[in-house]
C-alpha cells in the first residue's frame, strides 16, 4: 500500500474512524496500531508478515534475556544472536543471490563456469528498515543505553508502525517505545502541521514522478541524446530521489503526527550542503546516524587512528544497504572517498583559513563542488551497471554528443533546477517553523486544497517509491 | 478546604480519586473525539474539494466516456436493438481500419444478390488496441447471451500494428481510464481482489473522477508542453493542401444538403455503424470525393503518413506486445459462443508504402501461428490483395470511401458468402 493511492486513503479513513472515535483508551489503541500496520503491510504481501513479527518477537525476548543475563559473555552471545537473526534475514533475502552471482562472475575470470543455486526470492518491502530498527533495540540494551521494556504487543506495534514501516525513517526503540507506551493526543496545531507535511510530501512525490521521465531518458537511453539532456537527466534523478524519499518521509511524519507520534526528521535540505560530510548530516539522517552509532563507533570511530578506514567501511556498507549491486557499493565507496578527502583537506592549513572565511562567494563555490560530487554519486547509484555509469560520466564531461539540444531540452533543464530549488526552499521554511503559515486559516487551507488539486491532476509514470526496494 | 480533606473517610478518598480519574478519562476522550472530528473533517473537505475540481475540469473539457470514445459508447447502446434484429446478423469487429474499410449496407446488398438476407454491422473503432477490444467484445457477448442470440458470422480483424509494443507504450497513460469506461464493476472487482491497490484506483477513477485518470490529464498537457520528438517531415505541396481543404468544405456542404435530417452520431444505427454509400449520393458528391482522395496520393503526404505510423505503431518493425496478442486471442474466444461462425482477417496493407523488414515478417508469422494455434482458426490474410491498389488508401492504412471500402466489402462477401 502506497501513501499516495486511493487504497491508502480508504485505509487511513477507516483507521482514523476507529482510532479517533472508537478506541479511546491506551491499550486498545496499541492493538489497533498493530492490526492496522499488519493490514498495511499485508496488502503488499501477507506472506511476509510472519517475518516482520518474528524478527520483532525474537529481538523482544533477546533484549529481555540480555538485561537478565548475569555475565558479559552471555550478553555478548545474546546480542550476537540478535545480529545473526536480523542480518541473516537481510542477507538471505537481499544479498544471497548477489553474493552467488558475484562468486560465479569471479570464477568466470578463471574460465570456471560455476552453476550456483540462486534463490531468486522476492525482497520483502522495508526489510532493511525494520531489521535495522529492531537491531538497534537489542544493541542499545546490550550497551546499557536503555532498559528493555515490557510489553510484547507495544514492541511489535512500534516496530511495525505503518507510517514508517516500509521506507523509514529508521526509528530507535528509545524514540518510539515511550510514545507507544503513552500515546499522546495530537493538538489541532500539530494536526495542521501533520496535514501540511502530508501535502508537501504528496507534492514532492508527484514532482518526483515527473522528474523520473527525463531521468529515465538519460539513464536508460535507447537513442542518442544531447549533452544537455544527459545533464538534465542526472540532475532530474537527484530531484527525483530527493522528492520521492523525502516526500515519503514527510508523509510518514505527517501521518504519525495525526496519530499522536513524533517522528524525527530524516532530511534537512540536503542539496544546500556545503561539503560531503555536511551532505550526510542532512541526507537520510536516520540511516547515517544509525551507521555512525552502531557501525562507525563499533569500528572505533575517530579514536583508534583509523578514521579513514572506518569511514570508508561505513560508507561502503551504507552503499550496500541500499541494494545488492556493485553500483551501490561503488556509490558508497565514492562517498567514503569524498568524505575522507574532505577530512584531509579540512586539515590543511590553506583550507582551514579558506573554511573559516564567512564569504558568500566561498560558500557558493563549496555548495557547487558538493552538489557536483553528489551528482556524480547519483550516476553510480542509478546506472544499470558500472560500465554504463563510467560511460555516462565520460559523456557528461566530454560534451561529445552528436545530437544537438533543442529549446525543449533547455526549458526542461531550467524546470528541473527550478523544481529542486523550490522543494528545498519550501523545506527550509518548514524547518524554520511553519506555525505562522498554519495559523493563517484562509491561506493555509486554500494552499492545501490547491496542492491536492495539483496532485489529482498529475499522473504517475512510475508508481513505486524508490526507497521501497531498500 | 484542608479540614474537609482531613475529615473525609479513606473510602471517600478512593471514591473521589476514582471519580476524578473517570472524569479525566472522559475529558480526554471528549477532547480526542473533538480533535479527530476536526482532523477527519479537514481531510475530507480538502480531498472532496480537490476531487470536485477534477470533475469540474472534466465537465468543462467534455472529457468523459461519451466525449472520448463516443462511437464505442453509441455502438454499445445499440446492442440491445441489434440483438433483436430479425435477420441473420453479421458483425465486423476491429480497428478504425474496419471502421473505414467495411460498408455494412453494401455488404447486405451484395449478399442479397446472392440470395442471403442478412443485416451486418460495422464494429470498427479507432484508438482501441486488442486489450481494450477484449473488454468491448465481452460486452457484446453479454448482450447476445442475454437474449440467447447468435450471429451468423463474425469477422474479426487482426491488425498487426495494433498489437505492437510501440502501440502499447503509447496507450499506457490511457489504460486505466479506458478500462473503467469498458469494464464492468464485477471485472473491476476481480482486479481489486488480485491487486487491491489497482482495484481501488480504478474504482476511484470510475466513480470519483468521471473516468478520467490523472495520467490521462498529464499526458494530455504533457504532449502539449513537451511534444515527442518526430522525424523530420516531408513538405507537402501547399496547393494540394489548399485544394484538399476546399474540397473538404464542399463535401461538408454537400452532406448537409443531402442529409438535412441527420442527427449527429458517431455510430449511426441507420447506417449500421458504417458510413454513407455511393448509391445515396449525387454524382457531384462522388466526383468531389474522387478529387478529394486524389489530393492524398502525393508522395510526400504518403511518406509523412508512413512516418507517423512508424512512430506511433512500429508498423514496419512489428515488435509484438505479448499481452496484446493474448488479448486478441481472448477476443476471438469471446465471440465464439455468440457466433455460428468466426473468421479472422488481416485487412489490406498499402504495400507500395508499408513494407515489413524480414525480421518483422518472421515475428508476424510467429504471432499468426500463435493465434491460429490458440483459436483453432485460420487467419485470412488479405494484406496483399491485388484488387486493392495504393490509390484506394486515404493515408497508408485506411481505405477510401466509395472505392477502397466498396472493393474490400465486395471481396468479403465473395469470400464468406458460403457461411451466410
Coordinates of N, CA and C in Angstrom, one line a residue, chain A residues 214-372:
Chain A
X214 N 12.6 12.5 -17.5 CA 14.0 12.9 -18.1 C 15.1 12.0 -17.5
X215 N 14.9 11.6 -16.2 CA 16.0 10.8 -15.6 C 16.1 9.4 -16.4
X216 N 14.9 8.8 -16.6 CA 14.9 7.6 -17.3 C 15.5 7.7 -18.7
X217 N 15.2 8.8 -19.4 CA 15.7 9.0 -20.7 C 17.2 9.1 -20.7
X218 N 17.8 9.7 -19.7 CA 19.3 9.7 -19.6 C 19.9 8.4 -19.2
X219 N 19.3 7.7 -18.2 CA 19.9 6.5 -17.7 C 19.6 5.3 -18.5
X220 N 18.5 5.3 -19.2 CA 18.2 4.1 -20.0 C 18.1 4.5 -21.5
X221 N 19.0 5.4 -21.9 CA 18.9 5.9 -23.2 C 18.8 4.8 -24.3
X222 N 17.7 4.9 -25.0 CA 17.6 3.9 -26.1 C 18.0 4.5 -27.4
X223 N 18.2 5.8 -27.4 CA 18.6 6.5 -28.6 C 19.6 7.6 -28.1
X224 N 20.4 8.1 -29.1 CA 21.4 9.1 -28.7 C 20.7 10.4 -28.2
X225 N 21.2 10.9 -27.1 CA 20.6 12.2 -26.6 C 21.7 13.3 -26.5
X226 N 21.2 14.5 -26.4 CA 22.2 15.6 -26.4 C 22.8 15.7 -25.0
X227 N 23.9 16.5 -24.9 CA 24.6 16.7 -23.7 C 23.7 17.3 -22.6
X228 N 22.9 18.3 -23.0 CA 22.0 19.0 -22.1 C 21.0 18.0 -21.5
X229 N 20.5 17.1 -22.4 CA 19.5 16.1 -21.9 C 20.1 15.1 -20.9
X230 N 21.4 14.8 -21.2 CA 22.1 13.9 -20.2 C 22.3 14.6 -18.9
X231 N 22.7 15.8 -18.9 CA 22.9 16.5 -17.6 C 21.5 16.7 -16.9
X232 N 20.5 17.1 -17.7 CA 19.2 17.3 -17.2 C 18.7 16.0 -16.5
X233 N 19.0 14.9 -17.2 CA 18.5 13.6 -16.6 C 19.2 13.3 -15.3
X234 N 20.5 13.6 -15.2 CA 21.2 13.3 -14.0 C 20.7 14.2 -12.8
X235 N 20.5 15.5 -13.2 CA 20.0 16.4 -12.1 C 18.6 16.0 -11.8
X236 N 17.8 15.6 -12.8 CA 16.4 15.2 -12.5 C 16.4 14.0 -11.6
X237 N 17.4 13.1 -11.8 CA 17.4 12.0 -10.8 C 17.7 12.4 -9.4
X238 N 18.6 13.4 -9.3 CA 18.8 14.0 -7.9 C 17.5 14.5 -7.4
X239 N 16.8 15.2 -8.2 CA 15.5 15.7 -7.7 C 14.5 14.6 -7.5
X240 N 14.5 13.6 -8.3 CA 13.5 12.5 -8.2 C 13.8 11.8 -6.9
X241 N 15.0 11.4 -6.6 CA 15.2 10.6 -5.4 C 15.0 11.4 -4.2
X242 N 15.3 12.7 -4.2 CA 15.0 13.5 -3.1 C 13.5 13.7 -2.9
X243 N 12.8 14.0 -3.9 CA 11.3 14.2 -3.9 C 10.7 12.9 -3.4
X244 N 11.1 11.8 -4.0 CA 10.5 10.5 -3.7 C 10.7 10.1 -2.2
X245 N 11.9 10.2 -1.8 CA 12.3 9.7 -0.5 C 11.9 10.7 0.6
X246 N 12.2 12.0 0.4 CA 11.9 12.9 1.5 C 10.4 13.2 1.5
X247 N 9.8 13.1 0.3 CA 8.3 13.2 0.2 C 7.6 12.1 1.0
X248 N 8.1 10.9 0.8 CA 7.6 9.8 1.6 C 7.8 10.0 3.1
X249 N 9.0 10.5 3.5 CA 9.2 10.7 4.9 C 8.3 11.8 5.4
X250 N 8.1 12.9 4.7 CA 7.3 13.9 5.1 C 5.9 13.4 5.4
X251 N 5.4 12.5 4.5 CA 4.0 11.9 4.7 C 4.0 11.1 5.9
X252 N 5.1 10.3 6.1 CA 5.2 9.4 7.3 C 5.2 10.2 8.6
X253 N 5.9 11.4 8.6 CA 6.0 12.2 9.8 C 4.6 12.8 10.0
X254 N 4.0 13.3 8.9 CA 2.7 13.9 9.0 C 1.6 13.0 9.5
X255 N 1.6 11.8 8.9 CA 0.6 10.8 9.4 C 0.8 10.4 10.9
X256 N 2.1 10.3 11.2 CA 2.4 9.9 12.6 C 1.9 11.1 13.6
X257 N 2.1 12.3 13.1 CA 1.6 13.4 13.9 C 0.1 13.4 14.2
X258 N -0.6 13.0 13.1 CA -2.1 12.9 13.2 C -2.5 11.8 14.2
X259 N -1.6 10.8 14.4 CA -1.9 9.7 15.4 C -1.3 10.0 16.7
X260 N -0.6 11.1 16.9 CA -0.1 11.5 18.2 C 1.4 11.1 18.4
X261 N 2.1 10.8 17.3 CA 3.5 10.3 17.4 C 4.4 11.4 16.8
X262 N 5.6 11.5 17.4 CA 6.6 12.4 16.8 C 7.7 11.6 16.2
X263 N 7.9 11.7 14.9 CA 9.0 11.0 14.3 C 10.1 12.0 13.9
X264 N 11.3 11.7 14.2 CA 12.3 12.7 13.9 C 12.6 13.0 12.4
X265 N 13.2 14.1 12.1 CA 13.4 14.5 10.7 C 14.4 13.5 10.1
X266 N 14.2 13.3 8.8 CA 15.1 12.4 8.1 C 16.0 13.2 7.0
X267 N 15.5 14.4 6.7 CA 16.2 15.2 5.7 C 16.3 16.7 6.2
X268 N 17.4 17.3 5.9 CA 17.4 18.7 6.2 C 18.1 19.4 5.0
X269 N 17.2 19.8 4.1 CA 17.6 20.4 2.8 C 19.0 20.0 2.4
X270 N 19.2 18.7 2.0 CA 20.5 18.1 1.7 C 21.3 18.8 0.6
X271 N 20.5 19.3 -0.5 CA 21.3 19.8 -1.6 C 21.7 21.3 -1.3
X272 N 21.5 21.7 -0.1 CA 22.1 23.0 0.4 C 23.4 22.7 1.1
X273 N 23.9 21.5 1.1 CA 25.1 21.1 1.9 C 26.3 21.8 1.3
X274 N 27.2 22.1 2.2 CA 28.5 22.8 1.7 C 29.7 21.8 1.7
X275 N 29.5 20.6 2.1 CA 30.6 19.6 1.9 C 30.0 18.2 2.0
X276 N 30.7 17.2 1.5 CA 30.1 15.8 1.6 C 29.8 15.4 3.0
X277 N 30.6 15.8 4.0 CA 30.3 15.5 5.4 C 28.9 16.1 5.8
X278 N 28.8 17.4 5.4 CA 27.6 18.1 5.6 C 26.4 17.5 5.0
X279 N 26.6 17.0 3.7 CA 25.5 16.3 3.0 C 25.0 15.1 3.8
X280 N 25.9 14.3 4.4 CA 25.4 13.1 5.1 C 24.8 13.5 6.5
X281 N 25.0 14.7 6.9 CA 24.3 15.2 8.1 C 22.9 15.6 7.8
X282 N 22.6 15.8 6.5 CA 21.3 16.3 6.0 C 20.5 15.2 5.3
X283 N 21.2 14.2 4.7 CA 20.5 13.2 3.9 C 20.3 11.9 4.6
X284 N 19.1 11.4 4.6 CA 18.7 10.2 5.3 C 19.4 10.1 6.7
X285 N 19.0 11.1 7.5 CA 19.7 11.3 8.8 C 19.6 10.0 9.6
X286 N 18.4 9.4 9.6 CA 18.2 8.2 10.5 C 19.1 7.1 10.1
X287 N 19.4 6.9 8.8 CA 20.4 5.9 8.4 C 21.8 6.3 8.7
X288 N 22.2 7.5 8.4 CA 23.6 7.9 8.6 C 23.9 7.9 10.1
X289 N 22.9 8.3 10.9 CA 23.2 8.3 12.4 C 23.2 6.9 12.9
X290 N 22.4 6.0 12.3 CA 22.4 4.6 12.7 C 23.8 4.0 12.4
X291 N 24.2 4.3 11.2 CA 25.5 3.7 10.8 C 26.6 4.3 11.7
X292 N 26.5 5.6 12.0 CA 27.5 6.2 12.8 C 27.5 5.5 14.2
X293 N 26.3 5.4 14.8 CA 26.2 4.9 16.2 C 26.5 3.4 16.3
X294 N 26.1 2.6 15.4 CA 26.2 1.2 15.5 C 27.3 0.5 14.7
X295 N 27.8 1.2 13.7 CA 28.9 0.6 12.9 C 30.2 1.4 13.1
X296 N 30.1 2.7 12.8 CA 31.3 3.5 12.8 C 31.9 3.5 14.2
X297 N 31.1 3.8 15.2 CA 31.6 3.8 16.6 C 32.1 2.4 17.0
X298 N 31.4 1.3 16.5 CA 31.8 0.0 16.9 C 33.2 -0.3 16.3
X299 N 33.4 0.3 15.1 CA 34.8 0.1 14.5 C 35.9 0.9 15.2
X300 N 35.5 1.8 16.0 CA 36.4 2.6 16.7 C 36.3 4.1 16.5
X301 N 35.5 4.4 15.5 CA 35.3 5.8 15.2 C 36.6 6.6 14.9
X302 N 36.7 7.8 15.5 CA 37.9 8.6 15.3 C 39.0 8.2 16.2
X303 N 38.7 7.4 17.3 CA 39.6 7.3 18.4 C 40.8 6.4 18.1
X304 N 40.6 5.4 17.2 CA 41.7 4.4 17.1 C 42.8 4.8 16.1
X305 N 42.6 6.0 15.5 CA 43.6 6.4 14.5 C 43.3 5.8 13.1
X306 N 42.2 5.2 13.0 CA 41.8 4.6 11.7 C 40.6 5.2 11.1
X307 N 40.5 6.5 11.3 CA 39.3 7.2 10.8 C 39.0 6.9 9.4
X308 N 40.0 7.1 8.5 CA 39.8 6.9 7.1 C 39.3 5.5 6.8
X309 N 39.9 4.5 7.4 CA 39.4 3.1 7.2 C 38.0 3.0 7.6
X310 N 37.7 3.5 8.8 CA 36.4 3.3 9.4 C 35.3 4.0 8.6
X311 N 35.6 5.2 8.2 CA 34.7 6.0 7.3 C 34.4 5.2 6.1
X312 N 35.5 4.7 5.5 CA 35.4 4.0 4.2 C 34.5 2.7 4.4
X313 N 34.8 2.0 5.4 CA 34.0 0.7 5.6 C 32.5 1.1 5.9
X314 N 32.3 2.1 6.7 CA 30.9 2.5 7.0 C 30.2 2.9 5.7
X315 N 30.8 3.7 4.9 CA 30.1 4.2 3.7 C 29.9 3.1 2.7
X316 N 30.9 2.2 2.6 CA 30.8 1.0 1.7 C 29.6 0.2 2.1
X317 N 29.5 -0.1 3.4 CA 28.3 -0.9 3.8 C 27.1 -0.1 3.7
X318 N 27.1 1.2 3.9 CA 26.0 2.0 3.8 C 25.5 2.0 2.3
X319 N 26.4 2.0 1.4 CA 26.1 1.8 0.0 C 25.4 0.5 -0.3
X320 N 26.0 -0.5 0.3 CA 25.4 -1.9 0.1 C 24.0 -2.0 0.7
X321 N 23.8 -1.3 1.8 CA 22.5 -1.3 2.4 C 21.4 -0.9 1.4
X322 N 21.7 0.0 0.5 CA 20.8 0.5 -0.5 C 20.4 -0.5 -1.5
X323 N 21.2 -1.5 -1.7 CA 20.8 -2.5 -2.7 C 22.0 -3.5 -3.0
X324 N 21.6 -4.7 -3.4 CA 22.6 -5.7 -3.7 C 23.1 -5.6 -5.1
X325 N 24.0 -4.6 -5.3 CA 24.6 -4.5 -6.7 C 25.9 -3.7 -6.5
X326 N 26.7 -3.9 -7.5 CA 28.1 -3.3 -7.4 C 28.0 -1.8 -7.6
X327 N 26.9 -1.3 -8.2 CA 26.7 0.1 -8.4 C 26.6 0.8 -7.0
X328 N 25.8 0.1 -6.1 CA 25.6 0.7 -4.8 C 26.9 0.7 -4.0
X329 N 27.7 -0.4 -4.2 CA 29.0 -0.5 -3.5 C 29.9 0.7 -4.0
X330 N 29.9 0.9 -5.3 CA 30.7 1.9 -5.9 C 30.2 3.3 -5.4
X331 N 28.9 3.5 -5.3 CA 28.4 4.7 -4.7 C 28.8 4.9 -3.3
X332 N 28.8 3.9 -2.5 CA 29.2 4.0 -1.1 C 30.7 4.3 -1.0
X333 N 31.5 3.6 -1.9 CA 32.9 3.8 -1.9 C 33.3 5.3 -2.3
X334 N 32.5 5.7 -3.3 CA 32.7 7.1 -3.8 C 32.5 8.1 -2.6
X335 N 31.4 7.9 -1.9 CA 31.1 8.8 -0.8 C 32.2 8.7 0.3
X336 N 32.6 7.4 0.5 CA 33.7 7.2 1.5 C 34.9 8.0 1.1
X337 N 35.2 8.0 -0.2 CA 36.4 8.6 -0.7 C 36.3 10.1 -0.6
X338 N 35.1 10.7 -0.9 CA 35.0 12.2 -0.9 C 34.9 12.7 0.6
X339 N 34.3 11.9 1.5 CA 34.3 12.3 2.9 C 35.7 12.3 3.4
X340 N 36.5 11.2 3.1 CA 37.9 11.2 3.5 C 38.7 12.3 3.0
X341 N 38.4 12.6 1.7 CA 39.1 13.8 1.1 C 38.8 15.1 1.8
X342 N 37.5 15.2 2.1 CA 37.0 16.4 2.8 C 37.8 16.5 4.2
X343 N 37.9 15.4 4.9 CA 38.6 15.4 6.2 C 40.1 15.9 6.0
X344 N 40.7 15.3 4.9 CA 42.1 15.6 4.6 C 42.3 17.1 4.3
X345 N 41.4 17.6 3.4 CA 41.6 19.0 3.0 C 41.3 19.9 4.2
X346 N 40.3 19.5 4.9 CA 39.9 20.4 6.1 C 41.1 20.5 7.1
X347 N 42.0 19.5 7.1 CA 43.1 19.6 8.0 C 44.3 20.4 7.5
X348 N 44.3 20.7 6.2 CA 45.4 21.5 5.6 C 45.2 23.0 6.0
X349 N 46.4 23.6 6.2 CA 46.3 25.0 6.7 C 45.6 25.9 5.8
X350 N 45.9 25.8 4.5 CA 45.3 26.6 3.5 C 43.8 26.6 3.5
X351 N 43.3 25.3 3.6 CA 41.8 25.1 3.6 C 41.2 25.5 4.9
X352 N 42.0 25.5 6.0 CA 41.5 25.9 7.3 C 41.1 27.4 7.2
X353 N 42.0 28.2 6.6 CA 41.7 29.6 6.6 C 40.6 29.8 5.5
X354 N 40.5 29.0 4.5 CA 39.5 29.0 3.5 C 38.1 28.8 4.1
X355 N 38.1 27.8 5.0 CA 36.9 27.4 5.6 C 36.4 28.4 6.6
X356 N 37.3 29.1 7.3 CA 36.9 30.0 8.3 C 36.3 31.3 7.8
X357 N 36.6 31.6 6.5 CA 36.0 32.8 6.0 C 34.5 32.7 5.7
X358 N 33.8 33.6 6.2 CA 32.3 33.6 6.0 C 32.0 34.4 4.8
X359 N 32.5 34.0 3.7 CA 32.4 34.7 2.4 C 31.3 34.0 1.6
X360 N 30.4 34.8 1.0 CA 29.3 34.2 0.2 C 29.9 33.5 -1.0
X361 N 30.9 34.1 -1.6 CA 31.5 33.5 -2.8 C 32.1 32.1 -2.5
X362 N 32.7 32.0 -1.4 CA 33.3 30.8 -1.0 C 32.2 29.7 -0.7
X363 N 31.2 30.2 -0.1 CA 30.1 29.3 0.2 C 29.4 28.7 -1.0
X364 N 29.3 29.7 -2.0 CA 28.7 29.2 -3.3 C 29.6 28.2 -4.0
X365 N 30.9 28.5 -3.9 CA 31.9 27.5 -4.5 C 31.8 26.2 -3.8
X366 N 31.7 26.2 -2.5 CA 31.6 24.9 -1.7 C 30.3 24.2 -2.0
X367 N 29.3 25.0 -2.1 CA 28.0 24.3 -2.5 C 28.0 23.7 -3.8
X368 N 28.6 24.4 -4.8 CA 28.7 24.0 -6.2 C 29.5 22.6 -6.2
X369 N 30.7 22.6 -5.6 CA 31.5 21.4 -5.6 C 30.8 20.3 -5.0
X370 N 30.1 20.5 -3.9 CA 29.4 19.4 -3.2 C 28.3 18.9 -4.0
X371 N 27.5 19.8 -4.6 CA 26.4 19.3 -5.4 C 26.9 18.6 -6.6
X372 N 28.0 19.0 -7.2 CA 28.5 18.3 -8.4 C 29.0 16.9 -7.9

